[in-house]
PDB file of C-alpha atoms in Angstrom:
ATOM      1  CA  ARG A 879       0.002  11.001 -27.655  1.00 51.00           C
ATOM      2  CA  ILE A 880      -0.611  14.587 -26.660  1.00 50.00           C
ATOM      3  CA  LEU A 881      -1.648  15.101 -23.047  1.00 68.00           C
ATOM      4  CA  PRO A 882      -2.731  18.760 -22.895  1.00 73.00           C
ATOM      5  CA  HIS A 883      -3.642  18.632 -19.202  1.00 75.00           C
ATOM      6  CA  ARG A 884      -0.134  17.673 -18.038  1.00 71.00           C
ATOM      7  CA  PRO A 885       1.377  21.204 -18.177  1.00 71.00           C
ATOM      8  CA  LEU A 886      -1.560  22.499 -16.144  1.00 77.00           C
ATOM      9  CA  ARG A 887      -1.070  19.791 -13.531  1.00 72.00           C
ATOM     10  CA  ALA A 888       2.666  20.469 -13.430  1.00 69.00           C
ATOM     11  CA  GLN A 889       1.834  24.087 -12.580  1.00 74.00           C
ATOM     12  CA  GLY A 890      -0.470  22.945  -9.781  1.00 78.00           C
ATOM     13  CA  ARG A 891      -3.538  24.028 -11.733  1.00 80.00           C
ATOM     14  CA  HIS A 892      -5.493  20.846 -11.070  1.00 82.00           C
ATOM     15  CA  GLY A 893      -8.878  22.533 -11.392  1.00 85.00           C
ATOM     16  CA  ASP A 894      -7.984  23.882 -14.843  1.00 88.00           C
ATOM     17  CA  ALA A 895      -6.658  20.455 -15.861  1.00 88.00           C
ATOM     18  CA  ALA A 896      -9.903  18.866 -14.680  1.00 90.00           C
ATOM     19  CA  ASP A 897     -11.993  21.393 -16.606  1.00 91.00           C
ATOM     20  CA  LEU A 898     -10.019  20.703 -19.784  1.00 90.00           C
ATOM     21  CA  LEU A 899     -10.292  16.934 -19.387  1.00 93.00           C
ATOM     22  CA  ARG A 900     -14.012  17.124 -18.651  1.00 93.00           C
ATOM     23  CA  GLU A 901     -14.540  19.186 -21.807  1.00 94.00           C
ATOM     24  CA  LEU A 902     -12.460  16.722 -23.861  1.00 92.00           C
ATOM     25  CA  ALA A 903     -14.352  13.710 -22.498  1.00 95.00           C
ATOM     26  CA  GLU A 904     -17.704  15.287 -23.328  1.00 95.00           C
ATOM     27  CA  GLY A 905     -16.436  16.154 -26.813  1.00 95.00           C
ATOM     28  CA  TYR A 906     -15.347  12.570 -27.420  1.00 96.00           C
ATOM     29  CA  LEU A 907     -18.768  11.361 -26.319  1.00 96.00           C
ATOM     30  CA  GLU A 908     -20.445  13.768 -28.752  1.00 97.00           C
ATOM     31  CA  LEU A 909     -18.250  12.342 -31.507  1.00 96.00           C
ATOM     32  CA  GLY A 910     -19.169   8.802 -30.496  1.00 96.00           C
ATOM     33  CA  ASP A 911     -15.590   7.914 -29.518  1.00 96.00           C
ATOM     34  CA  GLU A 912     -16.279   5.982 -26.329  1.00 97.00           C
ATOM     35  CA  SER A 913     -12.746   4.619 -26.083  1.00 95.00           C
ATOM     36  CA  ARG A 914     -11.151   8.071 -25.950  1.00 94.00           C
ATOM     37  CA  ALA A 915     -13.927   9.352 -23.708  1.00 96.00           C
ATOM     38  CA  ALA A 916     -13.280   6.514 -21.238  1.00 96.00           C
ATOM     39  CA  ALA A 917      -9.530   7.188 -21.234  1.00 94.00           C
ATOM     40  CA  THR A 918     -10.158  10.890 -20.712  1.00 94.00           C
ATOM     41  CA  PHE A 919     -12.571  10.298 -17.820  1.00 95.00           C
ATOM     42  CA  LEU A 920      -9.894   7.996 -16.364  1.00 94.00           C
ATOM     43  CA  ALA A 921      -7.310  10.795 -16.668  1.00 92.00           C
ATOM     44  CA  LEU A 922      -9.788  13.180 -15.029  1.00 93.00           C
ATOM     45  CA  VAL A 923      -9.875  11.158 -11.799  1.00 93.00           C
ATOM     46  CA  GLU A 924      -6.347  12.100 -10.722  1.00 89.00           C
ATOM     47  CA  PRO A 925      -6.539  15.925 -10.895  1.00 91.00           C
ATOM     48  CA  LEU A 926      -9.930  15.821  -9.178  1.00 92.00           C
ATOM     49  CA  ASN A 927      -8.488  13.629  -6.431  1.00 89.00           C
ATOM     50  CA  ILE A 928      -5.376  15.786  -6.033  1.00 86.00           C
ATOM     51  CA  GLY A 929      -7.582  18.872  -6.039  1.00 81.00           C
ATOM     52  CA  ALA A 930      -9.439  17.420  -3.040  1.00 71.00           C
ATOM     53  CA  THR A 931     -12.746  16.865  -4.790  1.00 80.00           C
ATOM     54  CA  PRO A 932     -13.280  13.142  -4.149  1.00 79.00           C
ATOM     55  CA  GLY A 933     -16.996  13.248  -4.973  1.00 88.00           C
ATOM     56  CA  ALA A 934     -16.261  14.556  -8.456  1.00 92.00           C
ATOM     57  CA  ALA A 935     -13.380  12.053  -8.779  1.00 93.00           C
ATOM     58  CA  HIS A 936     -15.780   9.201  -7.977  1.00 93.00           C
ATOM     59  CA  GLU A 937     -18.226  10.531 -10.606  1.00 94.00           C
ATOM     60  CA  ALA A 938     -15.488  10.660 -13.264  1.00 95.00           C
ATOM     61  CA  ALA A 939     -14.479   7.113 -12.303  1.00 96.00           C
ATOM     62  CA  LYS A 940     -18.095   5.980 -12.608  1.00 97.00           C
ATOM     63  CA  SER A 941     -18.315   7.474 -16.109  1.00 96.00           C
ATOM     64  CA  ALA A 942     -15.066   5.814 -17.160  1.00 97.00           C
ATOM     65  CA  GLY A 943     -16.182   2.494 -15.676  1.00 97.00           C
ATOM     66  CA  GLU A 944     -19.488   2.493 -17.520  1.00 97.00           C
ATOM     67  CA  LEU A 945     -17.693   3.103 -20.806  1.00 98.00           C
ATOM     68  CA  TYR A 946     -14.929   0.553 -20.196  1.00 98.00           C
ATOM     69  CA  ARG A 947     -17.520  -2.083 -19.238  1.00 97.00           C
ATOM     70  CA  ARG A 948     -19.536  -1.356 -22.386  1.00 97.00           C
ATOM     71  CA  LEU A 949     -16.330  -1.646 -24.442  1.00 97.00           C
ATOM     72  CA  GLY A 950     -15.250  -4.831 -22.647  1.00 97.00           C
ATOM     73  CA  ASP A 951     -11.885  -3.225 -21.851  1.00 97.00           C
ATOM     74  CA  ARG A 952     -10.448  -5.172 -18.904  1.00 97.00           C
ATOM     75  CA  VAL A 953      -7.141  -3.299 -18.923  1.00 96.00           C
ATOM     76  CA  GLY A 954      -8.972   0.027 -18.851  1.00 96.00           C
ATOM     77  CA  LEU A 955     -11.024  -1.226 -15.898  1.00 97.00           C
ATOM     78  CA  ALA A 956      -7.858  -2.369 -14.104  1.00 97.00           C
ATOM     79  CA  LYS A 957      -6.235   1.043 -14.604  1.00 95.00           C
ATOM     80  CA  LEU A 958      -9.437   2.634 -13.373  1.00 97.00           C
ATOM     81  CA  ASP A 959      -9.321   0.428 -10.266  1.00 96.00           C
ATOM     82  CA  GLU A 960      -5.837   1.785  -9.560  1.00 95.00           C
ATOM     83  CA  ASN A 961      -7.119   5.352  -9.827  1.00 93.00           C
ATOM     84  CA  VAL A 962     -10.131   4.635  -7.610  1.00 95.00           C
ATOM     85  CA  ALA A 963      -7.711   3.121  -5.100  1.00 95.00           C
ATOM     86  CA  LEU A 964      -5.878   6.477  -5.088  1.00 91.00           C
ATOM     87  CA  ILE A 965      -9.130   8.108  -3.988  1.00 92.00           C
ATOM     88  CA  GLN A 966      -9.693   5.440  -1.355  1.00 93.00           C
ATOM     89  CA  HIS A 967      -6.141   5.898  -0.072  1.00 91.00           C
ATOM     90  CA  ARG A 968      -6.724   9.636   0.256  1.00 90.00           C
ATOM     91  CA  GLU A 969      -9.919   8.841   2.183  1.00 91.00           C
ATOM     92  CA  ASP A 970      -7.911   6.611   4.583  1.00 92.00           C
ATOM     93  CA  ARG A 971      -9.636   3.506   3.230  1.00 93.00           C
ATOM     94  CA  TYR A 972      -6.373   1.538   3.007  1.00 92.00           C
ATOM     95  CA  HIS A 973      -7.835  -1.974   3.186  1.00 93.00           C
ATOM     96  CA  GLU A 974     -10.249  -1.284   0.335  1.00 95.00           C
ATOM     97  CA  ALA A 975      -7.530   0.379  -1.727  1.00 94.00           C
ATOM     98  CA  ARG A 976      -5.219  -2.587  -1.176  1.00 93.00           C
ATOM     99  CA  GLU A 977      -7.890  -5.063  -2.287  1.00 94.00           C
ATOM    100  CA  ARG A 978      -8.797  -3.016  -5.354  1.00 95.00           C
ATOM    101  CA  ARG A 979      -5.135  -2.746  -6.301  1.00 95.00           C
ATOM    102  CA  GLY A 980      -4.670  -6.482  -5.892  1.00 94.00           C
ATOM    103  CA  ALA A 981      -7.453  -7.119  -8.391  1.00 95.00           C
ATOM    104  CA  ALA A 982      -6.013  -4.556 -10.808  1.00 96.00           C
ATOM    105  CA  ARG A 983      -2.544  -6.079 -10.451  1.00 96.00           C
ATOM    106  CA  ARG A 984      -3.804  -9.547 -11.407  1.00 96.00           C
ATOM    107  CA  VAL A 985      -5.405  -8.261 -14.617  1.00 97.00           C
ATOM    108  CA  LEU A 986      -2.352  -6.215 -15.596  1.00 97.00           C
ATOM    109  CA  ALA A 987       0.045  -9.075 -14.801  1.00 96.00           C
ATOM    110  CA  ARG A 988      -1.973 -11.514 -16.959  1.00 97.00           C
ATOM    111  CA  ARG A 989      -1.619  -9.041 -19.825  1.00 96.00           C
ATOM    112  CA  GLY A 990       2.167  -8.786 -19.290  1.00 95.00           C
ATOM    113  CA  LEU A 991       2.030  -5.048 -18.505  1.00 95.00           C
ATOM    114  CA  THR A 992       5.107  -5.093 -16.284  1.00 94.00           C
ATOM    115  CA  ALA A 993       5.509  -1.334 -15.817  1.00 94.00           C
ATOM    116  CA  ALA A 994       1.834  -0.922 -14.923  1.00 94.00           C
ATOM    117  CA  VAL A 995       2.154  -3.767 -12.409  1.00 95.00           C
ATOM    118  CA  ALA A 996       5.168  -2.022 -10.867  1.00 95.00           C
ATOM    119  CA  VAL A 997       3.156   1.184 -10.460  1.00 94.00           C
ATOM    120  CA  VAL A 998       0.390  -0.774  -8.742  1.00 95.00           C
ATOM    121  CA  ASP A 999       2.970  -2.524  -6.516  1.00 95.00           C
ATOM    122  CA  THR A1000       4.402   0.839  -5.486  1.00 95.00           C
ATOM    123  CA  ASN A1001       0.967   2.102  -4.510  1.00 93.00           C
ATOM    124  CA  ARG A1002       0.063  -1.171  -2.783  1.00 94.00           C
ATOM    125  CA  ALA A1003       3.268  -0.781  -0.776  1.00 95.00           C
ATOM    126  CA  MET A1004       2.005   2.574   0.467  1.00 93.00           C
ATOM    127  CA  ASN A1005      -1.242   0.893   1.563  1.00 91.00           C
ATOM    128  CA  TYR A1006       0.664  -1.806   3.427  1.00 93.00           C
ATOM    129  CA  SER A1007       2.858   0.830   5.026  1.00 93.00           C
ATOM    130  CA  MET A1008      -0.178   2.736   6.280  1.00 92.00           C
ATOM    131  CA  LEU A1009      -1.549  -0.534   7.662  1.00 92.00           C
ATOM    132  CA  GLY A1010       1.663  -1.121   9.640  1.00 93.00           C
ATOM    133  CA  ARG A1011       2.879  -3.972   7.445  1.00 94.00           C
ATOM    134  CA  SER A1012       6.345  -2.655   6.697  1.00 94.00           C
ATOM    135  CA  ARG A1013       7.874  -5.974   5.574  1.00 96.00           C
ATOM    136  CA  MET A1014       5.281  -6.447   2.872  1.00 94.00           C
ATOM    137  CA  ALA A1015       5.606  -2.787   1.884  1.00 95.00           C
ATOM    138  CA  THR A1016       9.369  -3.176   1.567  1.00 95.00           C
ATOM    139  CA  ARG A1017       9.026  -6.311  -0.594  1.00 95.00           C
ATOM    140  CA  LEU A1018       6.622  -4.537  -2.933  1.00 94.00           C
ATOM    141  CA  PHE A1019       8.827  -1.437  -3.166  1.00 94.00           C
ATOM    142  CA  GLN A1020      11.834  -3.645  -3.969  1.00 95.00           C
ATOM    143  CA  ARG A1021       9.940  -5.584  -6.637  1.00 92.00           C
ATOM    144  CA  ALA A1022       8.792  -2.336  -8.287  1.00 94.00           C
ATOM    145  CA  ARG A1023      12.282  -0.876  -8.054  1.00 94.00           C
ATOM    146  CA  GLU A1024      13.706  -3.859  -9.921  1.00 93.00           C
ATOM    147  CA  VAL A1025      11.273  -3.239 -12.778  1.00 92.00           C
ATOM    148  CA  PHE A1026      11.895   0.504 -12.907  1.00 92.00           C
ATOM    149  CA  SER A1027      15.689   0.103 -12.791  1.00 92.00           C
ATOM    150  CA  THR A1028      15.630  -2.022 -15.970  1.00 88.00           C
ATOM    151  CA  GLN A1029      13.599   0.437 -18.014  1.00 77.00           C
TER     152      GLN A1029
END
């Protein structure tokens, strides 16, 4: 799978990456490919969030969510929840981010997506850390580390 926005992000050009992803998502919609459009809107959330444009990140998430719901894609919605939680974390909304990640984790775990669960656990650990719950954060970091060390 080619991810043309990644080199731009690696260069710190998050705005350019977002522009490219937005254009791709719109193109997929014009072609009637809602699945690729949803995945592209999902990918758009991160550079918008990193680029400190949370309003636009929420809009991209909304677009992805509408498409994933229409497609009945629970895994896509769970991955979207993780990305929305990144926005919430950046907005210091740690409790909400933790709850959203918990819901995403349950869906991903039921599907056996171990690596995706480990990513969510790592991010949940950051939420717990920010909430002063270092023991829980440490347990989650350790659990994720075990998964990543076997891959």
